[in-house]
mmCIF file with all atom_site columns, C-alpha atoms in Angstrom:
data_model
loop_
_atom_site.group_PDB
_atom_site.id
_atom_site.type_symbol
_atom_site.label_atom_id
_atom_site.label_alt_id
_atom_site.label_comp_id
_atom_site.label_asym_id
_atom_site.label_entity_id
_atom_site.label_seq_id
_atom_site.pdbx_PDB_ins_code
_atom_site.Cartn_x
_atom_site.Cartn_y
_atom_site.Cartn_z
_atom_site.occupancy
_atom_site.B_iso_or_equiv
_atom_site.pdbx_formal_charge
_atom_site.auth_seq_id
_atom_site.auth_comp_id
_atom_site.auth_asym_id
_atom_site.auth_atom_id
_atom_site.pdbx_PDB_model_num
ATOM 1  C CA . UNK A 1 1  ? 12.034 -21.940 -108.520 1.00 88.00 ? 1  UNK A CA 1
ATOM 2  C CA . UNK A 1 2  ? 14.713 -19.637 -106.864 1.00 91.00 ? 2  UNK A CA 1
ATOM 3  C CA . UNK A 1 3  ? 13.718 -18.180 -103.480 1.00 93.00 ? 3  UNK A CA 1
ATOM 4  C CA . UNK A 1 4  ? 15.404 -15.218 -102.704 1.00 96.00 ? 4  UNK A CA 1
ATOM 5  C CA . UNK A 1 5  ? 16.394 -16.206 -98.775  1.00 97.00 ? 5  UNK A CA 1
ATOM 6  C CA . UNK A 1 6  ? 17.239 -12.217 -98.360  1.00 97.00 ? 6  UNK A CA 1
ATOM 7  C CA . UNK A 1 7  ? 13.426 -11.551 -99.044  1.00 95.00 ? 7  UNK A CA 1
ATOM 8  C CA . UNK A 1 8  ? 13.543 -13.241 -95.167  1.00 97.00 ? 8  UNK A CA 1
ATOM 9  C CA . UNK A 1 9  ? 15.959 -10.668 -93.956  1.00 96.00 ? 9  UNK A CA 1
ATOM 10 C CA . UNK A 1 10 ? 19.559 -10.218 -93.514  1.00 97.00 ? 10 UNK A CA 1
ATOM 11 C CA . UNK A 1 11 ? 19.866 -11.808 -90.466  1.00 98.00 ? 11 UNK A CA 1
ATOM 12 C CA . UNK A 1 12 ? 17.934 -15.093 -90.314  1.00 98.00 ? 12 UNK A CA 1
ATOM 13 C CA . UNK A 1 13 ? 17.848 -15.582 -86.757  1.00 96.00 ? 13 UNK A CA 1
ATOM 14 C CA . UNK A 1 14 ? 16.249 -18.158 -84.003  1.00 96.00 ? 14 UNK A CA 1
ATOM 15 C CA . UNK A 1 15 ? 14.162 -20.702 -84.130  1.00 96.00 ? 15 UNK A CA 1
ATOM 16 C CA . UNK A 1 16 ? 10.674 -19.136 -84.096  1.00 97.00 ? 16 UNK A CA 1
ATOM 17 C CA . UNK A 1 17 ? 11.850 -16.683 -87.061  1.00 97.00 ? 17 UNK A CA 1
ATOM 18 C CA . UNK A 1 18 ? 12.354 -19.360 -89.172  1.00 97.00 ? 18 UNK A CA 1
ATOM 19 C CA . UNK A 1 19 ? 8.760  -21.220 -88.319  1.00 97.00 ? 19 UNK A CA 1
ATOM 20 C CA . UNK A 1 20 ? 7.166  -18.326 -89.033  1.00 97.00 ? 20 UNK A CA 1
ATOM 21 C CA . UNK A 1 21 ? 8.933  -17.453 -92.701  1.00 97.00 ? 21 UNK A CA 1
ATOM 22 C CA . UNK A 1 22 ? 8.418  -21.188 -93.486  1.00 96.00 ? 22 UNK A CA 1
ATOM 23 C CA . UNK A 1 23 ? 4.731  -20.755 -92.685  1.00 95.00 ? 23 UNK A CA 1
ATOM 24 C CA . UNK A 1 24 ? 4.439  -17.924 -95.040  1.00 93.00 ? 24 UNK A CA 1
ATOM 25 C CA . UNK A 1 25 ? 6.761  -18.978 -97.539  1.00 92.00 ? 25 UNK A CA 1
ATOM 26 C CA . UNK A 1 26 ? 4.205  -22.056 -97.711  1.00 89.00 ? 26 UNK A CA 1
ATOM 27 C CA . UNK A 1 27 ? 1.044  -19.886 -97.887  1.00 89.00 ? 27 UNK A CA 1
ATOM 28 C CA . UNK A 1 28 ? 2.134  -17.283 -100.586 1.00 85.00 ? 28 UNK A CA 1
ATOM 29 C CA . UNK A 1 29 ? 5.081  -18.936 -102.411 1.00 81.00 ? 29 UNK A CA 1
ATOM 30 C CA . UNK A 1 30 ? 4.555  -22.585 -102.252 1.00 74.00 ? 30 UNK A CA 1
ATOM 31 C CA . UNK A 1 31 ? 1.302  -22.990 -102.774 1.00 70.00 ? 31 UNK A CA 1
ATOM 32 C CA . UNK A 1 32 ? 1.369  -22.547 -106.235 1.00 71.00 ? 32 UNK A CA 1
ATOM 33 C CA . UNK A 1 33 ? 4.480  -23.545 -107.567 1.00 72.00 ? 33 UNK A CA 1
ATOM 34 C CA . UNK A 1 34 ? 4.120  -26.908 -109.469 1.00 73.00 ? 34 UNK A CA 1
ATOM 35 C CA . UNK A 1 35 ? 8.305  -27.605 -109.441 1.00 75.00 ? 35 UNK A CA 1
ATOM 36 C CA . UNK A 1 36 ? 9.779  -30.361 -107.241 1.00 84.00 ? 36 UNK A CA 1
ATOM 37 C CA . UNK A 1 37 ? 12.669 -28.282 -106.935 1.00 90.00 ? 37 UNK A CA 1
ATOM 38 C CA . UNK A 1 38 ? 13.318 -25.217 -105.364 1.00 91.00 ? 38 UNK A CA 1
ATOM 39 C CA . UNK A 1 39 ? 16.641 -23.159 -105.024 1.00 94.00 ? 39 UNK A CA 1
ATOM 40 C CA . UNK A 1 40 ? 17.404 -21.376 -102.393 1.00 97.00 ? 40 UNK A CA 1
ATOM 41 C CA . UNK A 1 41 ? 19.934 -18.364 -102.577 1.00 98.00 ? 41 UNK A CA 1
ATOM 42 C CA . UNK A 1 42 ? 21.808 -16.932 -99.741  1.00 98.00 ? 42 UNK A CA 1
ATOM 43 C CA . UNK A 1 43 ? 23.521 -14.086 -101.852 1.00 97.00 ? 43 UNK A CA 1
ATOM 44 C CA . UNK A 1 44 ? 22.768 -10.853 -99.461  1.00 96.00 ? 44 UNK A CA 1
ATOM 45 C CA . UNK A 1 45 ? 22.060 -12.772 -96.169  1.00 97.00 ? 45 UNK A CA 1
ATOM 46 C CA . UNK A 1 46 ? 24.971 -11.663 -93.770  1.00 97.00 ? 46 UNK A CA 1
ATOM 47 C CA . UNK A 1 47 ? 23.913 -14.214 -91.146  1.00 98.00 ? 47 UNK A CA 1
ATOM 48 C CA . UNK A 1 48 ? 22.347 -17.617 -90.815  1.00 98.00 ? 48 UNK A CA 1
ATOM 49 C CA . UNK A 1 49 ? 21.756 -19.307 -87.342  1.00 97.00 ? 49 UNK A CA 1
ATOM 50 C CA . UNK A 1 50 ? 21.372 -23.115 -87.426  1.00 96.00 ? 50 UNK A CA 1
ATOM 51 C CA . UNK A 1 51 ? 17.949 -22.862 -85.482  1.00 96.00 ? 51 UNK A CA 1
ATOM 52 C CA . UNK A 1 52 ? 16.270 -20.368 -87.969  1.00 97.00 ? 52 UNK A CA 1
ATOM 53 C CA . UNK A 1 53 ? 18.181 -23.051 -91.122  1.00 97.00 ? 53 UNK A CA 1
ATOM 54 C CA . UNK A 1 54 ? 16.565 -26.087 -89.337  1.00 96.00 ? 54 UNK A CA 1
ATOM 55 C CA . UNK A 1 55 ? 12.715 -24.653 -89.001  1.00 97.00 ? 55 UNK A CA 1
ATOM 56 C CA . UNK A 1 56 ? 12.728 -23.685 -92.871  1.00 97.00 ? 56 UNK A CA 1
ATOM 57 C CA . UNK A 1 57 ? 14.881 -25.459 -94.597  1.00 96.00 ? 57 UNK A CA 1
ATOM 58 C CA . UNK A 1 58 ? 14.490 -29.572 -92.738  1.00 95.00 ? 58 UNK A CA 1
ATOM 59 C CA . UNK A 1 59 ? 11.032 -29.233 -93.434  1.00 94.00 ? 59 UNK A CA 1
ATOM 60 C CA . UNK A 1 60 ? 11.224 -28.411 -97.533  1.00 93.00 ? 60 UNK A CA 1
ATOM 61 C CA . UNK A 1 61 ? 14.209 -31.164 -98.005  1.00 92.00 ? 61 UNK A CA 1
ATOM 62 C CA . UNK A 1 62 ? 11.122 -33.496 -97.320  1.00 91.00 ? 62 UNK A CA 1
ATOM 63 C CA . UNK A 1 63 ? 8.665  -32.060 -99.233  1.00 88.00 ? 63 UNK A CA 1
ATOM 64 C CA . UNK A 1 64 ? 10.867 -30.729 -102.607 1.00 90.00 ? 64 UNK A CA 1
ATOM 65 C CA . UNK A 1 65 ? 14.281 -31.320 -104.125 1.00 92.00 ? 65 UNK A CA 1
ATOM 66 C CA . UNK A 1 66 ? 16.437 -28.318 -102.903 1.00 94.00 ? 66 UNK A CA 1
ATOM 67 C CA . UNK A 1 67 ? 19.550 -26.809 -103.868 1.00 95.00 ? 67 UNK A CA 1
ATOM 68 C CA . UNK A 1 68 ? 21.974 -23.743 -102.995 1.00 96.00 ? 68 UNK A CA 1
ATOM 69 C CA . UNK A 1 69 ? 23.521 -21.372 -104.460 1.00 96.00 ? 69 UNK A CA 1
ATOM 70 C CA . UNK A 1 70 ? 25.761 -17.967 -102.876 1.00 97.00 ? 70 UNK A CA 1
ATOM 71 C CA . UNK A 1 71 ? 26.593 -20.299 -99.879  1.00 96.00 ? 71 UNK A CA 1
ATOM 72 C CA . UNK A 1 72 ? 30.159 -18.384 -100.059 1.00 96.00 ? 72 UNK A CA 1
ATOM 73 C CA . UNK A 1 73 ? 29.150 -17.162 -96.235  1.00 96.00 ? 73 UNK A CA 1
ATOM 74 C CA . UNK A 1 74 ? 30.837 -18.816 -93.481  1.00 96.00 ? 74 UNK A CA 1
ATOM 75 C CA . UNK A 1 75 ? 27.862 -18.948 -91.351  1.00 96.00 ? 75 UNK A CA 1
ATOM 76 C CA . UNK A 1 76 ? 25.703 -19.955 -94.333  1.00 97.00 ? 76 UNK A CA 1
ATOM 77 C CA . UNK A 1 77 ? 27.989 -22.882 -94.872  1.00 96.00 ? 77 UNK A CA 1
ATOM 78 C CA . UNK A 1 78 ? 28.261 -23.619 -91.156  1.00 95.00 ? 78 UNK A CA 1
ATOM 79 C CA . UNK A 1 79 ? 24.711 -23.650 -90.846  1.00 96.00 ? 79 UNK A CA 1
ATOM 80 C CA . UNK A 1 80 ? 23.896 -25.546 -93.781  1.00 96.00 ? 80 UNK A CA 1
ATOM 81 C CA . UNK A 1 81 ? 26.586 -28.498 -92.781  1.00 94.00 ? 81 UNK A CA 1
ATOM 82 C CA . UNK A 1 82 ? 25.119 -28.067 -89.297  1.00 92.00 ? 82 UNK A CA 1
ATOM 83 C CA . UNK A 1 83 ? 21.534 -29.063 -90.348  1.00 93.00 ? 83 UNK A CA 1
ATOM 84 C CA . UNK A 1 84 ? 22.423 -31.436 -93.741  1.00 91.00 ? 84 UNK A CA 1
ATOM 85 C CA . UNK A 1 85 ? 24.966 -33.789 -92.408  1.00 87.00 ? 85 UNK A CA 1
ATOM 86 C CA . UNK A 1 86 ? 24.184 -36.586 -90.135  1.00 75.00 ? 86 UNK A CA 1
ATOM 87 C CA . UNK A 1 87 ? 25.544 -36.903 -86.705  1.00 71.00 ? 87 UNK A CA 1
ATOM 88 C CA . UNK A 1 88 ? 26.878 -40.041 -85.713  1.00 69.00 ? 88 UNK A CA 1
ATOM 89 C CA . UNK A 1 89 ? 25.553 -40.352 -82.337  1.00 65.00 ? 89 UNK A CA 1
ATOM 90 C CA . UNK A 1 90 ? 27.100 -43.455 -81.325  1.00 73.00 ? 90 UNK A CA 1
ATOM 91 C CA . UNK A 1 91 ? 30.554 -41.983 -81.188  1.00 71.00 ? 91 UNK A CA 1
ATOM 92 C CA . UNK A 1 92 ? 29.042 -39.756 -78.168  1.00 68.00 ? 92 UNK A CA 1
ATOM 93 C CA . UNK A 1 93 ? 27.610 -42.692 -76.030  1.00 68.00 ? 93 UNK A CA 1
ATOM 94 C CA . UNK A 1 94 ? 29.383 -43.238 -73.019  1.00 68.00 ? 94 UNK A CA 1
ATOM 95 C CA . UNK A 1 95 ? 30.748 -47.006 -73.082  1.00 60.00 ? 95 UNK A CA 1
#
């Protein structure tokens, strides 16, 4: 399946935002789609804020397989490293 991400908007914004498309990407889109994976194209969204990436997106790499395409925008692919790659927190302790 490939989700349109500018069917969310343009500008996918804050934390709440993001819950909320999640929520109804699960109630109208998910809910009947029998595919483990699910592809998710940034093509016409101008702006993606970690927060709003980390609401939708952390929640369906635990549930399906997901991939990316159009990820050509800098704050797409800021973003998307932001939420994807593990910190290593031990390099932050204080010692």
């Amino acid at each position: 399946m490939i989700l349109d991400m500018a069917n969310f908007g343009e500008m996918l914004m804050s934390r709440s935002s993001g819950r909320e498309d999640l929520l109804k990407a699960e109630a109208y889109l998910f809910s009947e789609i029998k595919e483990k994976e699910i592809i998710l194209d940034f093509k016409n969204v101008k702006v993606l804020a970690p927060s709003w990436a980390d609401e939708f997106i952390t929640p369906l790499t635990k549930k399906y397989q997901i991939s990316y395409t159009n990820t050509e925008n800098p704050s797409v692919i800021a973003s998307l490293k932001m939420i994807l790659e593990p910190v290593d927190v031990t390099k932050y302790e204080k010692k």
